[in-house]
Amino acid sequence: MESILHGTYKDLEPICVDDTSTDGSVAVLRPSATPPPADHGTAGERRAGPGGQRRHGRRHREYIVRMDADDIAVPERIALQTAFVDAHPEVGASGGQLQLFGTEDQPWTSP
């Protein structure tokens, strides 16, 4: 979350979708949100998985930037992706490159 909030693209509203997690992440995120988050989560619902999370988020905004809890975004990520999609309205989604870190250290590229 910090990497998104500290990125160069500022016209955003983070929506954290809780897929009935049990790791305490909601308690960690809620107090740090300014303003306090609207209740867009899926609390109490069955696990929806990544597809269900995207469908839930898409109901709320024009663009969805998906990140998992263990992801870190480069500062320009959202600015570059939204500029590309704005310039190419025929494109419905954009991807990028990811760099693994930890025990593996290799880049993966998506179209």
C-alpha atoms as one frame of an Amber mdcrd trajectory, in Angstrom:
protein
   0.000   0.000   0.000   2.840   2.379   0.810   4.332   2.021  -2.665   1.014
   3.038  -4.269   0.433   5.966  -1.919   3.998   7.237  -2.439   3.855   6.850
  -6.222   3.764   9.690  -8.752   0.067   9.210  -9.641  -2.000  11.004  -7.016
  -5.575  11.010  -8.399  -6.581   7.718  -6.827  -8.667   6.178  -4.109  -7.295
   2.949  -2.665  -9.932   0.272  -2.177  -8.693  -2.704  -0.228 -10.786  -5.778
  -0.815 -10.688  -8.206   2.058 -11.273 -11.706   0.755 -12.155 -12.966   4.252
  -8.511 -12.911   5.268  -7.468 -14.131   8.671  -4.099 -12.365   8.843  -5.254
  -9.162  10.555  -4.645  -6.988   7.470  -7.945  -5.100   7.827  -6.990  -4.004
  11.347  -3.614  -2.822  10.037  -5.038  -0.841   7.108  -8.134   0.741   8.658
  -6.435   3.041  11.236  -3.928   4.392   8.691  -6.514   5.372   6.077  -7.168
   9.080   5.555 -10.043   9.624   5.201 -11.379   6.445   6.819 -12.278   3.902
   4.140 -15.798   3.354   2.919 -16.951  -0.168   3.582 -16.342  -1.624   0.111
 -14.884  -4.842   1.518 -16.327  -8.297   1.227 -16.349  -9.046   4.933 -18.516
 -12.008   5.765 -18.729 -13.299   2.203 -17.205 -16.544   1.017 -13.722 -16.384
  -0.453 -14.135 -14.949  -3.929 -10.524 -15.314  -5.094  -8.727 -12.843  -7.409
 -11.545 -12.776  -9.989 -14.156 -11.991  -7.373 -11.952  -9.297  -5.894 -11.585
  -7.584  -9.296 -15.331  -7.761  -9.968 -16.012  -6.258  -6.570 -13.531  -3.403
  -7.104 -14.681  -2.681 -10.642 -18.153  -1.769  -9.420 -16.628   1.289  -7.774
 -14.197   2.890 -10.257 -13.204   3.391 -13.888  -9.688   1.964 -13.547  -8.641
  -0.878 -11.300  -5.002  -1.312 -10.319  -4.606  -4.744  -8.834  -1.956  -5.468
  -6.267  -1.540  -8.326  -3.869  -0.539  -7.796  -0.260   3.080  -8.768  -0.987
   3.486  -6.521  -4.071   5.595  -3.366  -4.282   4.921  -0.934  -7.163   7.571
   1.266  -8.777   6.680   4.962  -8.323   5.620   5.534 -11.954   3.563   2.365
 -12.364   0.037   3.788 -12.192   0.915   6.991 -14.087   2.425   4.994 -16.963
  -0.411   2.464 -17.126  -3.233   5.016 -17.014  -1.493   7.206 -19.628  -1.139
   4.183 -21.913  -4.769   3.098 -21.552  -5.975   6.709 -22.004  -3.927   6.992
 -25.231  -5.162   3.593 -26.483  -8.914   3.329 -25.760  -9.056   0.031 -27.649
  -6.964  -1.543 -24.870  -8.949  -2.989 -22.000  -6.068  -3.858 -19.690  -2.381
  -3.210 -19.306   0.411  -5.224 -17.798   4.022  -4.705 -17.052   7.163  -6.308
 -15.820   7.614  -7.722 -12.379  10.783  -8.424 -10.536  10.840 -11.304  -8.089
  12.758 -10.781  -4.904  13.702 -13.075  -2.093  14.813 -16.613  -2.927  14.274
 -15.987  -6.665  15.506 -12.883  -8.443  14.354 -12.764 -12.044  12.157 -10.468
 -14.164   8.820 -11.578 -15.668   7.229  -9.567 -18.467   3.533  -9.365 -19.370
   2.163  -7.887 -22.594
